[in-house]
Each structure stands twice: as C-alpha cells, then as structure tokens.
Amino acid sequence: MMVLVYILATIVTFLLMEIVTWCTHKYVMHGFLWYLHEDHHQPKYQGVFEKNDAFFVIFAIPSIALFYFGIHPGLNLLFFVALGILFYGIAYFLVHDVLIHQRFKWFKYTKNKYLIGLRKAHKVHHKHLGKEQGECFGMLYVPKKYFSM
C-alpha cells in the first residue's frame, strides 16, 4: 500500500509543480527577481549561460533538502515529493532549454501537435521583452488556442 502512496505522491507533486512554476514565473521571475530573468527575454543570448539559469539552483534547493529529509531517519514521503520535483525539473530542462530554446541541438524538428502548440505558447510569452504584459507563464500546460494558430 505504501508503494502506491509513494507513486501517487510523486505524480501529484510533478503535476503541482506546473502551478508552482506558473506562479513563480509570473510573480517572482516577472516580479522582484526580474533582474535574473530579464536576459532570458532578450533575442540573443550573450553566452552559454544566462542569469536566468540561477533559477535551476533556486528550484533545486528545496528538492535537495526534501531528498535529505526523505531518507533521514528513514525513507519517507518527503523523498517522493522531492522525486516529483526532480522529474519536473528534468521535464522543464528538456522542454524549455532543449526543445523550445534549442540551447542543445538534440530535438530540432517535431511534428507532434502538443510540442508545436507548446512552442507557439512560449513564443507568445517571449514576444514581450519587458516584465509586464506577459502571458503563458506555465511550462507543460498549453491553452487550446495555441493548437489552432
């Protein structure tokens, strides 16, 4: 029975991370930490890394802490919450940095309708170079309108 609870905790955490990502992106990245996110909205990257990459570290800290407390004094639910965050982080990296922004040239072409809609939604987000008037702050959830554009 605990195995089912652990699997469910991992899946639910992964799904909830989309909400956390949306809120963080809209109110933190496009808010008081805009100075870290601003370079990400520029048409060309200045180098291999950008200040926006600091958010990978920021999001990793709670996951690392939860992994630690999820195995001390013994394996518990927190480990699987951390696992859900980790899986979301991997998905975010693959979708955002690899597929959408092509920071790594692994998946250049796709005919998948979901991935094409996701790219369109992200492109709409990036058409705004400033922190105001943004839209499409999530990562994996794509509104229907981007499938029919």
Tab-separated table of N, CA and C in Angstrom:
chain	number	residue	atom	x	y	z
A	1	MET	N	0.818	-1.206	0.000
A	1	MET	CA	0.000	0.000	0.000
A	1	MET	C	0.858	1.266	0.000
A	2	MET	N	1.967	1.260	0.734
A	2	MET	CA	2.836	2.436	0.791
A	2	MET	C	3.468	2.729	-0.572
A	3	VAL	N	3.720	1.679	-1.343
A	3	VAL	CA	4.289	1.890	-2.675
A	3	VAL	C	3.329	2.725	-3.520
A	4	LEU	N	2.054	2.434	-3.439
A	4	LEU	CA	1.048	3.193	-4.167
A	4	LEU	C	1.007	4.654	-3.702
A	5	VAL	N	1.094	4.858	-2.400
A	5	VAL	CA	1.117	6.217	-1.839
A	5	VAL	C	2.346	6.969	-2.343
A	6	TYR	N	3.492	6.302	-2.373
A	6	TYR	CA	4.724	6.944	-2.835
A	6	TYR	C	4.642	7.302	-4.326
A	7	ILE	N	4.103	6.411	-5.121
A	7	ILE	CA	3.945	6.692	-6.556
A	7	ILE	C	2.986	7.858	-6.755
A	8	LEU	N	1.880	7.828	-6.034
A	8	LEU	CA	0.886	8.901	-6.130
A	8	LEU	C	1.478	10.238	-5.680
A	9	ALA	N	2.261	10.235	-4.614
A	9	ALA	CA	2.907	11.467	-4.121
A	9	ALA	C	3.845	12.043	-5.173
A	10	THR	N	4.575	11.188	-5.862
A	10	THR	CA	5.494	11.632	-6.904
A	10	THR	C	4.727	12.263	-8.069
A	11	ILE	N	3.670	11.603	-8.508
A	11	ILE	CA	2.868	12.095	-9.636
A	11	ILE	C	2.160	13.397	-9.283
A	12	VAL	N	1.536	13.455	-8.107
A	12	VAL	CA	0.827	14.662	-7.688
A	12	VAL	C	1.804	15.830	-7.554
A	13	THR	N	2.969	15.586	-6.996
A	13	THR	CA	3.974	16.649	-6.869
A	13	THR	C	4.393	17.148	-8.240
A	14	PHE	N	4.642	16.221	-9.163
A	14	PHE	CA	5.006	16.607	-10.530
A	14	PHE	C	3.936	17.529	-11.122
A	15	LEU	N	2.673	17.161	-10.981
A	15	LEU	CA	1.573	17.954	-11.532
A	15	LEU	C	1.450	19.304	-10.832
A	16	LEU	N	1.617	19.321	-9.517
A	16	LEU	CA	1.530	20.580	-8.769
A	16	LEU	C	2.673	21.534	-9.113
A	17	MET	N	3.779	20.984	-9.570
A	17	MET	CA	4.915	21.835	-9.941
A	17	MET	C	4.578	22.748	-11.117
A	18	GLU	N	3.627	22.358	-11.951
A	18	GLU	CA	3.211	23.248	-13.036
A	18	GLU	C	2.572	24.504	-12.462
A	19	ILE	N	1.782	24.348	-11.408
A	19	ILE	CA	1.162	25.503	-10.740
A	19	ILE	C	2.234	26.352	-10.058
A	20	VAL	N	3.162	25.696	-9.380
A	20	VAL	CA	4.266	26.407	-8.720
A	20	VAL	C	5.087	27.171	-9.759
A	21	THR	N	5.349	26.528	-10.890
A	21	THR	CA	6.124	27.161	-11.951
A	21	THR	C	5.401	28.380	-12.502
A	22	TRP	N	4.096	28.242	-12.769
A	22	TRP	CA	3.315	29.359	-13.297
A	22	TRP	C	3.369	30.548	-12.332
A	23	CYS	N	3.103	30.282	-11.058
A	23	CYS	CA	3.095	31.359	-10.055
A	23	CYS	C	4.478	31.988	-9.899
A	24	THR	N	5.496	31.156	-9.845
A	24	THR	CA	6.861	31.669	-9.692
A	24	THR	C	7.265	32.480	-10.914
A	25	HIS	N	6.927	31.978	-12.084
A	25	HIS	CA	7.295	32.677	-13.312
A	25	HIS	C	6.594	34.039	-13.387
A	26	LYS	N	5.303	34.064	-13.085
A	26	LYS	CA	4.539	35.311	-13.205
A	26	LYS	C	4.887	36.316	-12.105
A	27	TYR	N	4.960	35.866	-10.857
A	27	TYR	CA	5.078	36.805	-9.734
A	27	TYR	C	6.494	36.989	-9.193
A	28	VAL	N	7.384	36.055	-9.460
A	28	VAL	CA	8.760	36.182	-8.978
A	28	VAL	C	9.699	36.549	-10.133
A	29	MET	N	9.694	35.714	-11.187
A	29	MET	CA	10.593	35.976	-12.318
A	29	MET	C	10.208	37.262	-13.052
A	30	HIS	N	8.914	37.496	-13.202
A	30	HIS	CA	8.452	38.733	-13.842
A	30	HIS	C	8.103	39.779	-12.790
A	31	GLY	N	8.555	39.555	-11.573
A	31	GLY	CA	8.340	40.471	-10.466
A	31	GLY	C	9.665	40.919	-9.892
A	32	PHE	N	9.850	40.630	-8.589
A	32	PHE	CA	11.016	41.183	-7.886
A	32	PHE	C	12.354	40.561	-8.288
A	33	LEU	N	12.350	39.408	-8.976
A	33	LEU	CA	13.616	38.833	-9.460
A	33	LEU	C	13.758	38.958	-10.977
A	34	TRP	N	13.112	39.973	-11.544
A	34	TRP	CA	13.189	40.219	-12.971
A	34	TRP	C	14.634	40.386	-13.429
A	35	TYR	N	15.477	40.984	-12.586
A	35	TYR	CA	16.869	41.206	-12.977
A	35	TYR	C	17.594	39.900	-13.274
A	36	LEU	N	17.144	38.781	-12.707
A	36	LEU	CA	17.726	37.480	-13.049
A	36	LEU	C	17.098	36.890	-14.314
A	37	HIS	N	15.865	37.241	-14.587
A	37	HIS	CA	15.120	36.640	-15.694
A	37	HIS	C	15.179	37.476	-16.971
A	38	GLU	N	15.517	38.739	-16.843
A	38	GLU	CA	15.451	39.683	-17.959
A	38	GLU	C	16.276	39.234	-19.162
A	39	ASP	N	17.497	38.741	-18.920
A	39	ASP	CA	18.345	38.350	-20.052
A	39	ASP	C	17.739	37.197	-20.846
A	40	HIS	N	16.874	36.436	-20.221
A	40	HIS	CA	16.224	35.320	-20.908
A	40	HIS	C	15.240	35.816	-21.970
A	41	HIS	N	14.748	37.029	-21.824
A	41	HIS	CA	13.800	37.595	-22.776
A	41	HIS	C	14.479	38.411	-23.873
A	42	GLN	N	15.782	38.418	-23.908
A	42	GLN	CA	16.491	39.121	-24.967
A	42	GLN	C	16.602	38.206	-26.186
A	43	PRO	N	16.587	38.786	-27.382
A	43	PRO	CA	16.589	37.956	-28.595
A	43	PRO	C	17.785	37.018	-28.729
A	44	LYS	N	18.939	37.444	-28.302
A	44	LYS	CA	20.144	36.604	-28.420
A	44	LYS	C	20.809	36.464	-27.060
A	45	TYR	N	21.254	35.252	-26.763
A	45	TYR	CA	21.992	35.026	-25.525
A	45	TYR	C	23.400	35.574	-25.682
A	46	GLN	N	23.921	36.128	-24.590
A	46	GLN	CA	25.269	36.695	-24.617
A	46	GLN	C	26.339	35.607	-24.531
A	47	GLY	N	26.018	34.504	-23.895
A	47	GLY	CA	26.991	33.427	-23.741
A	47	GLY	C	26.281	32.098	-23.568
A	48	VAL	N	27.019	31.135	-23.063
A	48	VAL	CA	26.452	29.804	-22.843
A	48	VAL	C	25.420	29.851	-21.719
A	49	PHE	N	25.745	30.581	-20.674
A	49	PHE	CA	24.842	30.695	-19.530
A	49	PHE	C	24.226	32.084	-19.496
A	50	GLU	N	23.108	32.175	-18.808
A	50	GLU	CA	22.450	33.452	-18.595
A	50	GLU	C	22.091	33.550	-17.116
A	51	LYS	N	21.821	34.751	-16.648
A	51	LYS	CA	21.462	34.925	-15.236
A	51	LYS	C	20.221	34.105	-14.882
A	52	ASN	N	19.333	33.930	-15.826
A	52	ASN	CA	18.112	33.158	-15.626
A	52	ASN	C	18.401	31.724	-15.169
A	53	ASP	N	19.562	31.187	-15.511
A	53	ASP	CA	19.923	29.827	-15.113
A	53	ASP	C	20.023	29.676	-13.598
A	54	ALA	N	20.120	30.778	-12.881
A	54	ALA	CA	20.155	30.724	-11.411
A	54	ALA	C	18.882	30.090	-10.861
A	55	PHE	N	17.782	30.172	-11.620
A	55	PHE	CA	16.534	29.581	-11.138
A	55	PHE	C	16.605	28.059	-11.053
A	56	PHE	N	17.467	27.430	-11.832
A	56	PHE	CA	17.659	25.980	-11.696
A	56	PHE	C	18.184	25.665	-10.299
A	57	VAL	N	19.124	26.473	-9.836
A	57	VAL	CA	19.682	26.281	-8.492
A	57	VAL	C	18.618	26.582	-7.431
A	58	ILE	N	17.895	27.671	-7.628
A	58	ILE	CA	16.859	28.061	-6.664
A	58	ILE	C	15.821	26.955	-6.507
A	59	PHE	N	15.391	26.362	-7.619
A	59	PHE	CA	14.405	25.271	-7.555
A	59	PHE	C	15.016	23.972	-7.043
A	60	ALA	N	16.312	23.793	-7.222
A	60	ALA	CA	16.949	22.554	-6.772
A	60	ALA	C	17.105	22.504	-5.256
A	61	ILE	N	17.238	23.642	-4.611
A	61	ILE	CA	17.481	23.673	-3.164
A	61	ILE	C	16.374	22.971	-2.375
A	62	PRO	N	15.088	23.286	-2.598
A	62	PRO	CA	14.054	22.560	-1.842
A	62	PRO	C	14.042	21.070	-2.164
A	63	SER	N	14.308	20.728	-3.409
A	63	SER	CA	14.331	19.313	-3.783
A	63	SER	C	15.447	18.573	-3.053
A	64	ILE	N	16.621	19.166	-3.018
A	64	ILE	CA	17.758	18.545	-2.325
A	64	ILE	C	17.447	18.389	-0.837
A	65	ALA	N	16.883	19.435	-0.234
A	65	ALA	CA	16.518	19.353	1.192
A	65	ALA	C	15.484	18.261	1.432
A	66	LEU	N	14.490	18.173	0.559
A	66	LEU	CA	13.468	17.137	0.716
A	66	LEU	C	14.041	15.739	0.519
A	67	PHE	N	14.991	15.589	-0.396
A	67	PHE	CA	15.663	14.288	-0.540
A	67	PHE	C	16.373	13.915	0.761
A	68	TYR	N	17.078	14.883	1.339
A	68	TYR	CA	17.793	14.626	2.592
A	68	TYR	C	16.825	14.209	3.702
A	69	PHE	N	15.795	15.017	3.924
A	69	PHE	CA	14.846	14.711	4.996
A	69	PHE	C	13.942	13.536	4.637
A	70	GLY	N	13.931	13.151	3.377
A	70	GLY	CA	13.153	11.998	2.944
A	70	GLY	C	13.846	10.669	3.152
A	71	ILE	N	15.123	10.720	3.553
A	71	ILE	CA	15.826	9.470	3.877
A	71	ILE	C	16.342	9.440	5.315
A	72	HIS	N	16.192	10.558	6.027
A	72	HIS	CA	16.622	10.615	7.431
A	72	HIS	C	15.425	10.840	8.322
A	73	PRO	N	15.157	10.063	9.284
A	73	PRO	CA	15.921	8.907	9.754
A	73	PRO	C	15.702	7.654	8.913
A	74	GLY	N	14.666	7.626	8.079
A	74	GLY	CA	14.414	6.504	7.181
A	74	GLY	C	13.605	7.001	6.002
A	75	LEU	N	13.443	6.151	5.020
A	75	LEU	CA	12.695	6.527	3.830
A	75	LEU	C	11.280	6.953	4.203
A	76	ASN	N	10.864	8.118	3.706
A	76	ASN	CA	9.520	8.612	3.999
A	76	ASN	C	8.969	9.386	2.803
A	77	LEU	N	7.776	9.920	2.961
A	77	LEU	CA	7.041	10.593	1.888
A	77	LEU	C	7.807	11.763	1.277
A	78	LEU	N	8.595	12.467	2.059
A	78	LEU	CA	9.324	13.638	1.550
A	78	LEU	C	10.272	13.273	0.407
A	79	PHE	N	10.824	12.071	0.455
A	79	PHE	CA	11.701	11.609	-0.623
A	79	PHE	C	10.958	11.607	-1.957
A	80	PHE	N	9.719	11.174	-1.943
A	80	PHE	CA	8.936	11.049	-3.167
A	80	PHE	C	8.380	12.392	-3.640
A	81	VAL	N	8.182	13.311	-2.715
A	81	VAL	CA	7.861	14.690	-3.098
A	81	VAL	C	9.079	15.276	-3.826
A	82	ALA	N	10.258	15.058	-3.287
A	82	ALA	CA	11.492	15.520	-3.928
A	82	ALA	C	11.655	14.892	-5.306
A	83	LEU	N	11.305	13.632	-5.422
A	83	LEU	CA	11.392	12.935	-6.704
A	83	LEU	C	10.469	13.579	-7.740
A	84	GLY	N	9.269	13.954	-7.330
A	84	GLY	CA	8.342	14.646	-8.228
A	84	GLY	C	8.906	15.972	-8.697
A	85	ILE	N	9.546	16.714	-7.789
A	85	ILE	CA	10.178	17.989	-8.152
A	85	ILE	C	11.329	17.740	-9.123
A	86	LEU	N	12.125	16.717	-8.845
A	86	LEU	CA	13.245	16.376	-9.732
A	86	LEU	C	12.743	16.013	-11.125
A	87	PHE	N	11.728	15.167	-11.206
A	87	PHE	CA	11.184	14.775	-12.509
A	87	PHE	C	10.646	15.986	-13.276
A	88	TYR	N	10.006	16.905	-12.559
A	88	TYR	CA	9.522	18.120	-13.213
A	88	TYR	C	10.709	18.948	-13.707
A	89	GLY	N	11.750	19.045	-12.907
A	89	GLY	CA	12.942	19.789	-13.322
A	89	GLY	C	13.575	19.207	-14.571
A	90	ILE	N	13.614	17.894	-14.667
A	90	ILE	CA	14.151	17.233	-15.862
A	90	ILE	C	13.250	17.529	-17.064
A	91	ALA	N	11.927	17.425	-16.868
A	91	ALA	CA	10.986	17.730	-17.947
A	91	ALA	C	11.126	19.186	-18.373
A	92	TYR	N	11.249	20.084	-17.407
A	92	TYR	CA	11.409	21.507	-17.706
A	92	TYR	C	12.655	21.730	-18.555
A	93	PHE	N	13.759	21.139	-18.152
A	93	PHE	CA	15.013	21.281	-18.898
A	93	PHE	C	14.848	20.777	-20.333
A	94	LEU	N	14.283	19.584	-20.484
A	94	LEU	CA	14.137	19.003	-21.817
A	94	LEU	C	13.186	19.816	-22.693
A	95	VAL	N	12.082	20.276	-22.111
A	95	VAL	CA	11.102	21.032	-22.893
A	95	VAL	C	11.591	22.457	-23.146
A	96	HIS	N	11.992	23.146	-22.088
A	96	HIS	CA	12.315	24.572	-22.205
A	96	HIS	C	13.667	24.822	-22.859
A	97	ASP	N	14.705	24.222	-22.350
A	97	ASP	CA	16.045	24.530	-22.835
A	97	ASP	C	16.433	23.746	-24.081
A	98	VAL	N	15.965	22.504	-24.190
A	98	VAL	CA	16.344	21.681	-25.333
A	98	VAL	C	15.362	21.865	-26.489
A	99	LEU	N	14.092	21.624	-26.244
A	99	LEU	CA	13.108	21.654	-27.327
A	99	LEU	C	12.771	23.074	-27.779
A	100	ILE	N	12.435	23.957	-26.834
A	100	ILE	CA	11.959	25.295	-27.209
A	100	ILE	C	13.108	26.221	-27.600
A	101	HIS	N	14.088	26.385	-26.723
A	101	HIS	CA	15.153	27.365	-26.978
A	101	HIS	C	16.352	26.795	-27.720
A	102	GLN	N	16.367	25.500	-27.932
A	102	GLN	CA	17.434	24.858	-28.709
A	102	GLN	C	18.833	25.185	-28.178
A	103	ARG	N	18.956	25.267	-26.849
A	103	ARG	CA	20.283	25.505	-26.277
A	103	ARG	C	21.180	24.301	-26.504
A	104	PHE	N	20.568	23.158	-26.702
A	104	PHE	CA	21.249	21.933	-27.101
A	104	PHE	C	20.515	21.451	-28.341
A	105	LYS	N	21.223	21.109	-29.366
A	105	LYS	CA	20.611	20.769	-30.654
A	105	LYS	C	20.250	19.280	-30.713
A	106	TRP	N	19.409	18.845	-29.775
A	106	TRP	CA	19.041	17.432	-29.732
A	106	TRP	C	17.762	17.143	-30.497
A	107	PHE	N	16.762	17.979	-30.351
A	107	PHE	CA	15.456	17.754	-30.985
A	107	PHE	C	15.092	18.991	-31.804
A	108	LYS	N	15.626	19.074	-33.002
A	108	LYS	CA	15.413	20.271	-33.807
A	108	LYS	C	14.042	20.300	-34.472
A	109	TYR	N	13.535	19.162	-34.863
A	109	TYR	CA	12.285	19.123	-35.622
A	109	TYR	C	11.296	18.167	-34.961
A	110	THR	N	10.045	18.588	-34.932
A	110	THR	CA	8.998	17.724	-34.400
A	110	THR	C	7.714	17.972	-35.172
A	111	LYS	N	6.919	16.948	-35.291
A	111	LYS	CA	5.597	17.072	-35.902
A	111	LYS	C	4.510	16.835	-34.865
A	112	ASN	N	4.917	16.674	-33.625
A	112	ASN	CA	3.980	16.428	-32.538
A	112	ASN	C	3.163	17.685	-32.269
A	113	LYS	N	1.822	17.575	-32.348
A	113	LYS	CA	0.944	18.743	-32.211
A	113	LYS	C	1.067	19.401	-30.842
A	114	TYR	N	1.210	18.588	-29.792
A	114	TYR	CA	1.365	19.157	-28.449
A	114	TYR	C	2.640	19.993	-28.368
A	115	LEU	N	3.746	19.457	-28.845
A	115	LEU	CA	5.026	20.165	-28.767
A	115	LEU	C	5.023	21.423	-29.640
A	116	ILE	N	4.360	21.367	-30.788
A	116	ILE	CA	4.245	22.551	-31.641
A	116	ILE	C	3.419	23.623	-30.926
A	117	GLY	N	2.298	23.225	-30.295
A	117	GLY	CA	1.489	24.170	-29.523
A	117	GLY	C	2.259	24.758	-28.360
A	118	LEU	N	3.058	23.930	-27.710
A	118	LEU	CA	3.876	24.398	-26.590
A	118	LEU	C	4.893	25.434	-27.065
A	119	ARG	N	5.512	25.183	-28.198
A	119	ARG	CA	6.467	26.144	-28.762
A	119	ARG	C	5.779	27.470	-29.094
A	120	LYS	N	4.585	27.390	-29.685
A	120	LYS	CA	3.838	28.615	-30.032
A	120	LYS	C	3.516	29.426	-28.777
A	121	ALA	N	3.040	28.744	-27.745
A	121	ALA	CA	2.696	29.438	-26.500
A	121	ALA	C	3.925	30.116	-25.910
A	122	HIS	N	5.053	29.451	-25.946
A	122	HIS	CA	6.270	30.033	-25.387
A	122	HIS	C	6.757	31.211	-26.239
A	123	LYS	N	6.592	31.089	-27.541
A	123	LYS	CA	6.969	32.190	-28.430
A	123	LYS	C	6.124	33.432	-28.137
A	124	VAL	N	4.836	33.221	-27.865
A	124	VAL	CA	3.949	34.330	-27.492
A	124	VAL	C	4.439	34.955	-26.186
A	125	HIS	N	4.869	34.121	-25.241
A	125	HIS	CA	5.398	34.646	-23.981
A	125	HIS	C	6.622	35.528	-24.231
A	126	HIS	N	7.490	35.093	-25.123
A	126	HIS	CA	8.740	35.819	-25.368
A	126	HIS	C	8.597	37.017	-26.290
A	127	LYS	N	7.436	37.209	-26.898
A	127	LYS	CA	7.281	38.404	-27.736
A	127	LYS	C	7.304	39.668	-26.885
A	128	HIS	N	7.055	39.529	-25.588
A	128	HIS	CA	7.135	40.658	-24.654
A	128	HIS	C	8.549	40.704	-24.079
A	129	LEU	N	9.289	41.746	-24.394
A	129	LEU	CA	10.670	41.844	-23.918
A	129	LEU	C	10.764	42.407	-22.504
A	130	GLY	N	9.699	43.011	-22.035
A	130	GLY	CA	9.676	43.555	-20.680
A	130	GLY	C	8.968	42.614	-19.733
A	131	LYS	N	8.934	42.993	-18.461
A	131	LYS	CA	8.326	42.116	-17.465
A	131	LYS	C	6.810	42.237	-17.407
A	132	GLU	N	6.245	43.291	-17.972
A	132	GLU	CA	4.798	43.469	-17.967
A	132	GLU	C	4.173	42.828	-19.202
A	133	GLN	N	2.875	42.700	-19.158
A	133	GLN	CA	2.057	42.216	-20.270
A	133	GLN	C	2.421	40.807	-20.734
A	134	GLY	N	2.959	40.009	-19.880
A	134	GLY	CA	3.293	38.647	-20.253
A	134	GLY	C	2.070	37.748	-20.293
A	135	GLU	N	2.206	36.626	-20.935
A	135	GLU	CA	1.168	35.603	-20.965
A	135	GLU	C	1.843	34.256	-21.104
A	136	CYS	N	1.105	33.201	-20.883
A	136	CYS	CA	1.622	31.823	-20.990
A	136	CYS	C	2.819	31.608	-20.055
A	137	PHE	N	2.578	31.648	-18.771
A	137	PHE	CA	3.659	31.543	-17.791
A	137	PHE	C	3.991	30.112	-17.401
A	138	GLY	N	3.152	29.165	-17.752
A	138	GLY	CA	3.405	27.768	-17.404
A	138	GLY	C	4.423	27.141	-18.324
A	139	MET	N	4.612	25.840	-18.154
A	139	MET	CA	5.587	25.160	-18.989
A	139	MET	C	4.964	23.993	-19.746
A	140	LEU	N	4.218	23.155	-19.088
A	140	LEU	CA	3.706	21.951	-19.740
A	140	LEU	C	2.237	22.052	-20.119
A	141	TYR	N	1.492	22.928	-19.454
A	141	TYR	CA	0.090	23.127	-19.802
A	141	TYR	C	0.023	24.161	-20.925
A	142	VAL	N	-0.664	23.793	-21.997
A	142	VAL	CA	-0.786	24.691	-23.138
A	142	VAL	C	-2.266	24.963	-23.392
A	143	PRO	N	-2.687	26.229	-23.354
A	143	PRO	CA	-4.084	26.542	-23.674
A	143	PRO	C	-4.449	26.081	-25.095
A	144	LYS	N	-5.688	25.674	-25.267
A	144	LYS	CA	-6.159	25.127	-26.550
A	144	LYS	C	-5.913	26.054	-27.733
A	145	LYS	N	-5.999	27.350	-27.513
A	145	LYS	CA	-5.886	28.293	-28.632
A	145	LYS	C	-4.555	28.176	-29.377
A	146	TYR	N	-3.510	27.647	-28.736
A	146	TYR	CA	-2.209	27.533	-29.389
A	146	TYR	C	-2.102	26.307	-30.287
A	147	PHE	N	-3.096	25.461	-30.260
A	147	PHE	CA	-3.108	24.326	-31.161
A	147	PHE	C	-3.777	24.676	-32.483
A	148	SER	N	-4.518	25.775	-32.508
A	148	SER	CA	-5.255	26.141	-33.716
A	148	SER	C	-4.664	27.364	-34.409
A	149	MET	N	-3.545	27.847	-33.962
A	149	MET	CA	-2.935	29.049	-34.560
A	149	MET	C	-2.272	28.695	-35.884
